[in-house]
Amino acid sequence: MKIALTALQVLVSLGLIATVLLQSGKSAGLSGSIAGGAETFFGKGKSLDEKLSRITRWLAGAFLLITLALAIL
């Protein structure tokens, strides 16, 4: 049981790392302020960022629960 939870925790943590790295930054600095007008004009798809944010929340919750289960065992 402990080995299965540890393997699951490794997979969840790798997924969590990947989703965090795939998200776009909230402040892009000077280049973000220059490109901000273009994004307003042309529009920027927020659906991918929203999906990644939702997946990140679920993976973080799963990581927390698995970590607590391993600590109890």
Short mmCIF file of N, CA and C in Angstrom, two decimals:
data_model
loop_
_atom_site.label_atom_id
_atom_site.label_comp_id
_atom_site.label_asym_id
_atom_site.label_seq_id
_atom_site.Cartn_x
_atom_site.Cartn_y
_atom_site.Cartn_z
N MET A 1 0.83 -1.19 0.00
CA MET A 1 0.00 0.00 0.00
C MET A 1 0.87 1.25 0.00
N LYS A 2 1.91 1.22 0.83
CA LYS A 2 2.78 2.39 0.93
C LYS A 2 3.55 2.61 -0.37
N ILE A 3 3.95 1.54 -1.02
CA ILE A 3 4.70 1.67 -2.28
C ILE A 3 3.79 2.23 -3.38
N ALA A 4 2.54 1.77 -3.40
CA ALA A 4 1.60 2.28 -4.40
C ALA A 4 1.31 3.76 -4.19
N LEU A 5 1.15 4.18 -2.93
CA LEU A 5 0.92 5.60 -2.64
C LEU A 5 2.14 6.44 -2.98
N THR A 6 3.32 5.91 -2.74
CA THR A 6 4.54 6.65 -3.07
C THR A 6 4.67 6.81 -4.58
N ALA A 7 4.39 5.77 -5.32
CA ALA A 7 4.44 5.86 -6.78
C ALA A 7 3.41 6.85 -7.30
N LEU A 8 2.21 6.83 -6.72
CA LEU A 8 1.17 7.77 -7.12
C LEU A 8 1.57 9.21 -6.78
N GLN A 9 2.22 9.38 -5.64
CA GLN A 9 2.67 10.72 -5.25
C GLN A 9 3.73 11.24 -6.21
N VAL A 10 4.62 10.39 -6.66
CA VAL A 10 5.63 10.80 -7.63
C VAL A 10 4.98 11.24 -8.93
N LEU A 11 4.00 10.47 -9.41
CA LEU A 11 3.30 10.83 -10.65
C LEU A 11 2.52 12.13 -10.51
N VAL A 12 1.85 12.30 -9.36
CA VAL A 12 1.09 13.54 -9.14
C VAL A 12 2.04 14.73 -9.04
N SER A 13 3.17 14.55 -8.38
CA SER A 13 4.12 15.66 -8.25
C SER A 13 4.72 16.05 -9.60
N LEU A 14 5.00 15.07 -10.45
CA LEU A 14 5.50 15.39 -11.80
C LEU A 14 4.44 16.13 -12.62
N GLY A 15 3.19 15.70 -12.50
CA GLY A 15 2.11 16.40 -13.18
C GLY A 15 1.92 17.81 -12.66
N LEU A 16 2.07 17.98 -11.35
CA LEU A 16 1.95 19.31 -10.74
C LEU A 16 3.06 20.23 -11.23
N ILE A 17 4.27 19.72 -11.29
CA ILE A 17 5.40 20.52 -11.78
C ILE A 17 5.16 20.92 -13.23
N ALA A 18 4.69 19.98 -14.04
CA ALA A 18 4.46 20.26 -15.46
C ALA A 18 3.38 21.32 -15.65
N THR A 19 2.28 21.21 -14.91
CA THR A 19 1.20 22.18 -15.09
C THR A 19 1.60 23.57 -14.61
N VAL A 20 2.39 23.64 -13.56
CA VAL A 20 2.84 24.95 -13.08
C VAL A 20 3.78 25.59 -14.10
N LEU A 21 4.67 24.79 -14.68
CA LEU A 21 5.60 25.35 -15.66
C LEU A 21 4.92 25.72 -16.98
N LEU A 22 3.82 25.07 -17.32
CA LEU A 22 3.12 25.38 -18.57
C LEU A 22 2.26 26.64 -18.49
N GLN A 23 1.95 27.08 -17.27
CA GLN A 23 1.11 28.26 -17.12
C GLN A 23 1.89 29.51 -17.50
N SER A 24 1.16 30.47 -18.06
CA SER A 24 1.81 31.73 -18.41
C SER A 24 1.96 32.58 -17.16
N GLY A 25 3.00 33.40 -17.15
CA GLY A 25 3.26 34.24 -16.01
C GLY A 25 2.24 35.36 -15.89
N LYS A 26 1.97 35.80 -14.67
CA LYS A 26 1.01 36.87 -14.46
C LYS A 26 1.61 38.23 -14.80
N SER A 27 2.89 38.40 -14.55
CA SER A 27 3.54 39.66 -14.90
C SER A 27 4.69 39.34 -15.84
N ALA A 28 4.58 39.78 -17.06
CA ALA A 28 5.58 39.47 -18.06
C ALA A 28 6.61 40.58 -18.19
N GLY A 29 6.58 41.54 -17.28
CA GLY A 29 7.56 42.62 -17.32
C GLY A 29 7.28 43.61 -18.44
N LEU A 30 8.33 44.20 -18.97
CA LEU A 30 8.20 45.23 -20.00
C LEU A 30 7.63 44.65 -21.29
N SER A 31 8.04 43.45 -21.65
CA SER A 31 7.53 42.85 -22.88
C SER A 31 6.04 42.57 -22.76
N GLY A 32 5.57 42.25 -21.57
CA GLY A 32 4.15 42.02 -21.36
C GLY A 32 3.34 43.29 -21.48
N SER A 33 3.91 44.42 -21.04
CA SER A 33 3.16 45.67 -21.14
C SER A 33 3.12 46.15 -22.59
N ILE A 34 4.15 45.87 -23.36
CA ILE A 34 4.15 46.25 -24.78
C ILE A 34 3.18 45.38 -25.55
N ALA A 35 3.19 44.08 -25.28
CA ALA A 35 2.32 43.15 -26.00
C ALA A 35 0.89 43.17 -25.47
N GLY A 36 0.67 43.83 -24.34
CA GLY A 36 -0.67 43.86 -23.76
C GLY A 36 -1.69 44.49 -24.66
N GLY A 37 -1.30 45.55 -25.36
CA GLY A 37 -2.22 46.20 -26.29
C GLY A 37 -2.58 45.29 -27.44
N ALA A 38 -1.62 44.53 -27.92
CA ALA A 38 -1.89 43.60 -29.02
C ALA A 38 -2.83 42.49 -28.57
N GLU A 39 -2.66 42.01 -27.33
CA GLU A 39 -3.55 40.97 -26.83
C GLU A 39 -4.96 41.48 -26.68
N THR A 40 -5.10 42.76 -26.30
CA THR A 40 -6.43 43.33 -26.17
C THR A 40 -7.08 43.46 -27.54
N PHE A 41 -6.29 43.86 -28.53
CA PHE A 41 -6.82 44.05 -29.87
C PHE A 41 -7.16 42.72 -30.54
N PHE A 42 -6.23 41.78 -30.50
CA PHE A 42 -6.42 40.50 -31.19
C PHE A 42 -7.12 39.47 -30.32
N GLY A 43 -7.12 39.65 -29.04
CA GLY A 43 -7.73 38.70 -28.14
C GLY A 43 -6.77 37.58 -27.80
N LYS A 44 -6.83 37.12 -26.57
CA LYS A 44 -5.95 36.04 -26.13
C LYS A 44 -6.83 34.95 -25.54
N GLY A 45 -6.58 33.73 -25.97
CA GLY A 45 -7.37 32.61 -25.47
C GLY A 45 -7.03 32.31 -24.02
N LYS A 46 -8.00 32.48 -23.15
CA LYS A 46 -7.80 32.21 -21.73
C LYS A 46 -8.20 30.78 -21.36
N SER A 47 -8.75 30.07 -22.31
CA SER A 47 -9.26 28.75 -21.97
C SER A 47 -8.15 27.80 -21.54
N LEU A 48 -6.99 27.86 -22.17
CA LEU A 48 -5.89 26.99 -21.80
C LEU A 48 -5.38 27.32 -20.40
N ASP A 49 -5.24 28.62 -20.11
CA ASP A 49 -4.78 29.02 -18.78
C ASP A 49 -5.77 28.62 -17.70
N GLU A 50 -7.06 28.73 -18.00
CA GLU A 50 -8.08 28.33 -17.03
C GLU A 50 -8.05 26.83 -16.80
N LYS A 51 -7.87 26.05 -17.85
CA LYS A 51 -7.80 24.60 -17.71
C LYS A 51 -6.57 24.19 -16.90
N LEU A 52 -5.44 24.82 -17.20
CA LEU A 52 -4.22 24.51 -16.46
C LEU A 52 -4.35 24.90 -14.99
N SER A 53 -5.02 26.00 -14.73
CA SER A 53 -5.23 26.43 -13.35
C SER A 53 -6.11 25.43 -12.60
N ARG A 54 -7.15 24.95 -13.26
CA ARG A 54 -8.05 23.97 -12.64
C ARG A 54 -7.31 22.65 -12.39
N ILE A 55 -6.53 22.21 -13.37
CA ILE A 55 -5.77 20.97 -13.21
C ILE A 55 -4.75 21.10 -12.09
N THR A 56 -4.13 22.28 -11.98
CA THR A 56 -3.15 22.52 -10.93
C THR A 56 -3.80 22.42 -9.56
N ARG A 57 -4.99 23.00 -9.41
CA ARG A 57 -5.69 22.92 -8.12
C ARG A 57 -6.02 21.48 -7.75
N TRP A 58 -6.50 20.69 -8.71
CA TRP A 58 -6.83 19.30 -8.43
C TRP A 58 -5.59 18.49 -8.08
N LEU A 59 -4.51 18.71 -8.82
CA LEU A 59 -3.27 17.98 -8.53
C LEU A 59 -2.69 18.38 -7.18
N ALA A 60 -2.80 19.65 -6.82
CA ALA A 60 -2.30 20.09 -5.51
C ALA A 60 -3.11 19.45 -4.39
N GLY A 61 -4.43 19.38 -4.57
CA GLY A 61 -5.26 18.72 -3.56
C GLY A 61 -4.95 17.24 -3.44
N ALA A 62 -4.75 16.58 -4.59
CA ALA A 62 -4.39 15.16 -4.56
C ALA A 62 -3.04 14.94 -3.89
N PHE A 63 -2.09 15.84 -4.19
CA PHE A 63 -0.77 15.73 -3.57
C PHE A 63 -0.87 15.88 -2.06
N LEU A 64 -1.69 16.81 -1.61
CA LEU A 64 -1.87 17.02 -0.17
C LEU A 64 -2.47 15.79 0.49
N LEU A 65 -3.52 15.23 -0.11
CA LEU A 65 -4.17 14.06 0.47
C LEU A 65 -3.26 12.84 0.49
N ILE A 66 -2.51 12.64 -0.59
CA ILE A 66 -1.59 11.50 -0.64
C ILE A 66 -0.48 11.66 0.39
N THR A 67 0.02 12.89 0.54
CA THR A 67 1.07 13.14 1.53
C THR A 67 0.55 12.88 2.95
N LEU A 68 -0.66 13.31 3.23
CA LEU A 68 -1.24 13.04 4.55
C LEU A 68 -1.44 11.55 4.78
N ALA A 69 -1.89 10.83 3.75
CA ALA A 69 -2.08 9.38 3.88
C ALA A 69 -0.75 8.68 4.13
N LEU A 70 0.30 9.12 3.44
CA LEU A 70 1.62 8.52 3.67
C LEU A 70 2.15 8.85 5.06
N ALA A 71 1.86 10.03 5.55
CA ALA A 71 2.32 10.40 6.90
C ALA A 71 1.60 9.57 7.97
N ILE A 72 0.34 9.27 7.73
CA ILE A 72 -0.41 8.45 8.69
C ILE A 72 0.09 7.01 8.68
N LEU A 73 0.42 6.49 7.48
CA LEU A 73 0.92 5.12 7.39
C LEU A 73 2.31 5.05 7.96
#
